[in-house]
XYZ file of N, CA and C in Angstrom:
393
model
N -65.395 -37.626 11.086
C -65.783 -38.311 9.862
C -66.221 -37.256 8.838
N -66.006 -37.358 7.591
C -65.804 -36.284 6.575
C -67.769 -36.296 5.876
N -68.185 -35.358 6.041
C -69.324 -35.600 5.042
C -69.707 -36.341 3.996
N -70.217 -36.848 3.597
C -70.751 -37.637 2.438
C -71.690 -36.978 1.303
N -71.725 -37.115 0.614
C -72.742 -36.471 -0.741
C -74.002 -37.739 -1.056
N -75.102 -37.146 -1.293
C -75.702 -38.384 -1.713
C -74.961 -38.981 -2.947
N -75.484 -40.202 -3.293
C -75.040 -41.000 -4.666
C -75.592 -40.303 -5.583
N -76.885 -39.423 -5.783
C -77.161 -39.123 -7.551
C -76.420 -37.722 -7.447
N -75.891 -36.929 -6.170
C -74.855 -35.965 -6.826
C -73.437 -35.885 -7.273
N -72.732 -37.180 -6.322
C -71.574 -37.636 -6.417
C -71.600 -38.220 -8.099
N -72.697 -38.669 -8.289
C -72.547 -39.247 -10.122
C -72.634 -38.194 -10.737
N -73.277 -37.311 -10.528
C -73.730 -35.974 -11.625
C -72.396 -35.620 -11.367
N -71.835 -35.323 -10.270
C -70.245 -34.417 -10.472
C -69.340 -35.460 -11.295
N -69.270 -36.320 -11.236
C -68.099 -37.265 -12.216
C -68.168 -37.277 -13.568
N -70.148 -37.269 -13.745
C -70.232 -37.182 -14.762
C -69.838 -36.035 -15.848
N -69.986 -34.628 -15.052
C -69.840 -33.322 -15.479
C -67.997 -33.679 -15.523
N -67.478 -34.208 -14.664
C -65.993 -33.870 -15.558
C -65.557 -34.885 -16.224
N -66.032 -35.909 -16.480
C -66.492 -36.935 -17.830
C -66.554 -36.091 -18.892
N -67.609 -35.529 -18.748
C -67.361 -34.857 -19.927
C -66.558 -33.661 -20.306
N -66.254 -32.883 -19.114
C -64.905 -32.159 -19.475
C -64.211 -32.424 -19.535
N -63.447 -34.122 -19.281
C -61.801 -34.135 -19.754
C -62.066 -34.743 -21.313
N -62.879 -34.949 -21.785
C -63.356 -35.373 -23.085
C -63.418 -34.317 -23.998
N -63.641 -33.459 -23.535
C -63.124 -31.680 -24.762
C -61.445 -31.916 -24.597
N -61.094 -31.951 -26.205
C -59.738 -31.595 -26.623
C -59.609 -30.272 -27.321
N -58.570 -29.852 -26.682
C -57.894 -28.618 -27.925
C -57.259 -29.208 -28.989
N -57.875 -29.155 -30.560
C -56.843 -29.510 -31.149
C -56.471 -28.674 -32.148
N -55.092 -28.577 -32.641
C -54.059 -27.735 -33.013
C -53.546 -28.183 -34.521
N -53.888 -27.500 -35.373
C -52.884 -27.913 -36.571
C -51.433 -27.207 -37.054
N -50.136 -27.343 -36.544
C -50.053 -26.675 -36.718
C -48.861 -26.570 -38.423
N -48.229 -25.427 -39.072
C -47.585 -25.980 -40.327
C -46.635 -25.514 -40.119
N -45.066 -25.889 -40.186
C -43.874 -24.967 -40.403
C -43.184 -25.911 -41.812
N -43.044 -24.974 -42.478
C -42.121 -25.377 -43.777
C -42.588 -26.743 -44.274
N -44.179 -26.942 -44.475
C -45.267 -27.507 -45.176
C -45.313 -28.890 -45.132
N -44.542 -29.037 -43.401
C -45.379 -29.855 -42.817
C -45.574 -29.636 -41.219
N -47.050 -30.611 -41.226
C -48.193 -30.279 -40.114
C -48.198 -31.724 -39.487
N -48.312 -30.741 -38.129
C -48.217 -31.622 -37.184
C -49.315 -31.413 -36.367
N -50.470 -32.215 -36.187
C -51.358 -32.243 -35.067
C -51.087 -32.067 -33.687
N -51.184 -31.341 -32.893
C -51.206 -31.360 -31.412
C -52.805 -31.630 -30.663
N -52.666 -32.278 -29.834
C -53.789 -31.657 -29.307
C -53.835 -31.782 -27.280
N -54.746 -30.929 -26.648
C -54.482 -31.096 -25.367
C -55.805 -30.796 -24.708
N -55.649 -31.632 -22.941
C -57.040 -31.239 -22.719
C -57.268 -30.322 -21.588
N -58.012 -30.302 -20.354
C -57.985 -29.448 -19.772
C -56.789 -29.678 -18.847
N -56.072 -28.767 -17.839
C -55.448 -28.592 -17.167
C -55.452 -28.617 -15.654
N -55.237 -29.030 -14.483
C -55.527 -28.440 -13.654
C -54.581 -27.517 -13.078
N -53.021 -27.566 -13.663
C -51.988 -26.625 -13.289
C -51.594 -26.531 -14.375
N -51.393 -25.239 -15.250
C -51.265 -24.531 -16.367
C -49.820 -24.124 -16.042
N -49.287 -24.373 -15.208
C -47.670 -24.207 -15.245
C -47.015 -24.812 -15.542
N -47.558 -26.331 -15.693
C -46.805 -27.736 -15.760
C -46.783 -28.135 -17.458
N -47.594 -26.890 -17.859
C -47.715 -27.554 -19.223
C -46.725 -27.339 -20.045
N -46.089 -28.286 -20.999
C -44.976 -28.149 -21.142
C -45.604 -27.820 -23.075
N -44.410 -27.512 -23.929
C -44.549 -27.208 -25.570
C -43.831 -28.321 -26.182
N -44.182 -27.890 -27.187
C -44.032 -29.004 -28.394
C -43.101 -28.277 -29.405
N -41.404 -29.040 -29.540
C -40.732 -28.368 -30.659
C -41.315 -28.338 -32.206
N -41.598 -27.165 -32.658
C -41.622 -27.150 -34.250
C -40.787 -26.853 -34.989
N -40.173 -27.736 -35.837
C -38.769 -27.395 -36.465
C -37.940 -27.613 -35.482
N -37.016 -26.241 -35.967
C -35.832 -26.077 -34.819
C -35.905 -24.589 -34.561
N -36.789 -24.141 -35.246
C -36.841 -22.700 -34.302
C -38.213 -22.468 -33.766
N -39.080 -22.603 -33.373
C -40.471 -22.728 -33.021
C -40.748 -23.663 -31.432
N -41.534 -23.438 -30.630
C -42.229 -24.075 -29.411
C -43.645 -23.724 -29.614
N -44.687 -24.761 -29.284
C -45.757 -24.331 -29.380
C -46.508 -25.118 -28.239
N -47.234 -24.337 -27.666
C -47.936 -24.839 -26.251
C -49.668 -24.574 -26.219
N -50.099 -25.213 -25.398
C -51.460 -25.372 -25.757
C -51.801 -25.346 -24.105
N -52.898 -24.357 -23.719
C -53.033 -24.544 -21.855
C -54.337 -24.396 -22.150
N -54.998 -25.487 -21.364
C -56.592 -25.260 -21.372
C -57.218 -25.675 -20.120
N -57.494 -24.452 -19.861
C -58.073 -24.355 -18.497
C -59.409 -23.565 -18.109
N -60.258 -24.902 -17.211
C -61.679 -24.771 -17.535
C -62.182 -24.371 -15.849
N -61.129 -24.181 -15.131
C -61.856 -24.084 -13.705
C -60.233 -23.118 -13.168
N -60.697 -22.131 -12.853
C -61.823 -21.363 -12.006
C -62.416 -20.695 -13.372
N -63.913 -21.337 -13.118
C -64.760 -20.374 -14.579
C -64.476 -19.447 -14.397
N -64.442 -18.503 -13.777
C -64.033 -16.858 -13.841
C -63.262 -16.230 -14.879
N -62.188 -17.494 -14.807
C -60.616 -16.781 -15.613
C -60.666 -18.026 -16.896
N -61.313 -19.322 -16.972
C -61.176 -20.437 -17.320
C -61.024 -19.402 -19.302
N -59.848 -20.258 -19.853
C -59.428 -19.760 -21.346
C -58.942 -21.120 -21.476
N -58.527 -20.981 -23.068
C -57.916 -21.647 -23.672
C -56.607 -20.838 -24.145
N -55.555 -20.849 -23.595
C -54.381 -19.883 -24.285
C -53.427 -20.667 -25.295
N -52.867 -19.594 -26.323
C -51.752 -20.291 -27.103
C -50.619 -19.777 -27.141
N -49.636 -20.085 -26.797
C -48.294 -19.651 -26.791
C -47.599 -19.963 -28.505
N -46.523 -19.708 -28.774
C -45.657 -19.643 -29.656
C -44.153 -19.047 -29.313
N -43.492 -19.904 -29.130
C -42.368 -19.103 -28.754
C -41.015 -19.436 -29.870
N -39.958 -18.601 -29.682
C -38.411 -18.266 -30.974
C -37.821 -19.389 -30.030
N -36.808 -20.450 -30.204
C -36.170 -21.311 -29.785
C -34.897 -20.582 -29.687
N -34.561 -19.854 -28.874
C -33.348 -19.442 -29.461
C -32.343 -20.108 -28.489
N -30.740 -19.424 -28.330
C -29.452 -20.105 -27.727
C -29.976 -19.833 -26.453
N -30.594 -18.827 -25.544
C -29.998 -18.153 -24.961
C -31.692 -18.540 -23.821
N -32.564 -19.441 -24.569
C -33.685 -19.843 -24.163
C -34.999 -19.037 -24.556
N -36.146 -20.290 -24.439
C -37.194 -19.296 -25.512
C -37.843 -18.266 -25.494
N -38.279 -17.825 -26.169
C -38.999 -15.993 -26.199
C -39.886 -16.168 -26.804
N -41.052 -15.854 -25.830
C -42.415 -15.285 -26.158
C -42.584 -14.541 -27.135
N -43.029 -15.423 -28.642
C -43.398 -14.068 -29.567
C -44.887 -13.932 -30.177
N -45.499 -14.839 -29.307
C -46.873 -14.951 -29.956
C -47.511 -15.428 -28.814
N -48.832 -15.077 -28.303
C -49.720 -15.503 -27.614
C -51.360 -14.841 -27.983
N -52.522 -15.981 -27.595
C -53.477 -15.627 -27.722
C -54.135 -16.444 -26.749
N -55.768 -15.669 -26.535
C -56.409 -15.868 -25.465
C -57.805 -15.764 -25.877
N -58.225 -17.291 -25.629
C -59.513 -17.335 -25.621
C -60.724 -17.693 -24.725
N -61.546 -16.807 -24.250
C -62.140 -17.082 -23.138
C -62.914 -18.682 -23.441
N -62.856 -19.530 -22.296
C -64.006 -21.003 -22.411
C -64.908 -20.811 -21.503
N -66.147 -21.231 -21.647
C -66.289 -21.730 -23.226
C -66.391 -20.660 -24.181
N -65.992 -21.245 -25.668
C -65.944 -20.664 -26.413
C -66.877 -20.124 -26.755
N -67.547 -19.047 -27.634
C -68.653 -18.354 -28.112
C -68.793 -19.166 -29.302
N -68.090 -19.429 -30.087
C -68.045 -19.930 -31.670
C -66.532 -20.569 -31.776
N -66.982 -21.319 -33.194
C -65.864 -21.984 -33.502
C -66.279 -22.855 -35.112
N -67.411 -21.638 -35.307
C -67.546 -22.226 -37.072
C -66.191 -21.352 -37.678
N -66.632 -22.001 -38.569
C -65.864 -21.577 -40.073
C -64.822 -22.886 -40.206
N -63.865 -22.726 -41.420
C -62.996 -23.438 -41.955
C -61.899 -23.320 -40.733
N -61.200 -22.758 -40.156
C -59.925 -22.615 -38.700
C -60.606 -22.545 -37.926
N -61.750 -22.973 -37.501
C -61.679 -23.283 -36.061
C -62.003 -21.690 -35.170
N -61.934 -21.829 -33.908
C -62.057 -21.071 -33.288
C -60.754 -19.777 -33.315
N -59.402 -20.155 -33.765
C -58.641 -19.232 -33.849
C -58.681 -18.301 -35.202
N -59.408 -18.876 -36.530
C -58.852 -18.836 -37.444
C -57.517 -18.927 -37.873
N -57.160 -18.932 -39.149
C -55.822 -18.622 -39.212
C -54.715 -18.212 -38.816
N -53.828 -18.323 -38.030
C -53.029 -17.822 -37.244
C -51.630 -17.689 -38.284
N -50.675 -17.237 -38.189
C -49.587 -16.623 -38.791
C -48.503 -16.260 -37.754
N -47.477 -16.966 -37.453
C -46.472 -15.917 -36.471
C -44.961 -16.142 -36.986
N -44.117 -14.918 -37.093
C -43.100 -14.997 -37.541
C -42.097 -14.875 -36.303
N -40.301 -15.883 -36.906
C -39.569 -15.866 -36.149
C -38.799 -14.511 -36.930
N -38.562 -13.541 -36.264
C -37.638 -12.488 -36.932
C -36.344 -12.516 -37.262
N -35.431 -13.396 -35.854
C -34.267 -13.535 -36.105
C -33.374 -14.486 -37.362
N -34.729 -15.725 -37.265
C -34.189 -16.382 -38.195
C -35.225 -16.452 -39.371
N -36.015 -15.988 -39.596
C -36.938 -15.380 -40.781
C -37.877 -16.760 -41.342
N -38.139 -17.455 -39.716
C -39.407 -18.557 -39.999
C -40.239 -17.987 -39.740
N -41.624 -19.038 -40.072
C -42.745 -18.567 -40.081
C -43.662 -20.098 -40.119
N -44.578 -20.035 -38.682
C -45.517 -20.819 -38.583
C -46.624 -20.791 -38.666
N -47.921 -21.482 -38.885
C -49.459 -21.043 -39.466
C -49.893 -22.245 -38.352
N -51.116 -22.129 -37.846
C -52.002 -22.650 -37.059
C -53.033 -22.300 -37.014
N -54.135 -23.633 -36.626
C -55.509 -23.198 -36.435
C -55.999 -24.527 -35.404
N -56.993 -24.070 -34.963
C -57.330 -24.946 -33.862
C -58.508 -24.923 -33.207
N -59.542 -25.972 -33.218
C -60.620 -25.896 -32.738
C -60.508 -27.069 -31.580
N -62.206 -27.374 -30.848
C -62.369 -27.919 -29.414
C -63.604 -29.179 -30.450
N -62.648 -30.274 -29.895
C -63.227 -31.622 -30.048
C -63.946 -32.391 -28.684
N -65.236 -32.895 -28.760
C -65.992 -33.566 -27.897
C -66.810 -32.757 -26.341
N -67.596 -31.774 -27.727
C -68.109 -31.326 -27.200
C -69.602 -30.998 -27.450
């Protein structure tokens, strides 16, 4: 027979990820001046997470992962859509929890990433809701 937890710790643990699946990443992001909201929450397999087409040359992915605290980030991908399948041309990494996330963008600020081949260019910013 498997151990049991008392009842006021078994609530405190539900409660604690109550409130972690309740933090969203959210994402603004702009290609050719219009914006599209993304947003995503935590993860428990960061492989499965799939992107979001922008335009037709752009992917944009959002992985947020809060356990194992050790390594736990919020990462952002950006990838070139190309023929031949997509390419990593932008990534960033932010340790969670976050330290800050004032100002006008959010915890990334302004972001900027260009497609070279075909001479787009996407802008993003993105802060953590419900928290």
């Amino acid at each position: 027979m498997p151990p049991t937890l008392p009842l006021h710790l078994a609530l405190a643990g539900l409660c604690a990820l109550g409130a972690q699946a309740q933090e969203q990443v959210r994402c603004a992001v702009d290609y050719g001046g219009e914006v599209r909201n993304l947003s995503a929450g935590p993860s428990a397999d960061p492989y499965q997470v799939g992107s979001t087409a922008i335009g037709s040359y752009f992917l944009f992915r959002i992985v947020f992962e809060t356990e194992p605290r050790e390594t736990a980030a919020i990462k952002l991908y950006t990838y070139a859509d190309r023929d031949e399948g997509p390419t990593l041309i932008h990534q960033a990494s932010y340790p969670y929890p976050l330290r800050s996330q004032s100002g006008r963008y959010g915890f990334t600020g302004l972001q900027t990433v260009y497609e070279p081949m075909r001479d787009g260019e996407l802008q993003y910013w993105c802060h953590l809701e419900g928290k």
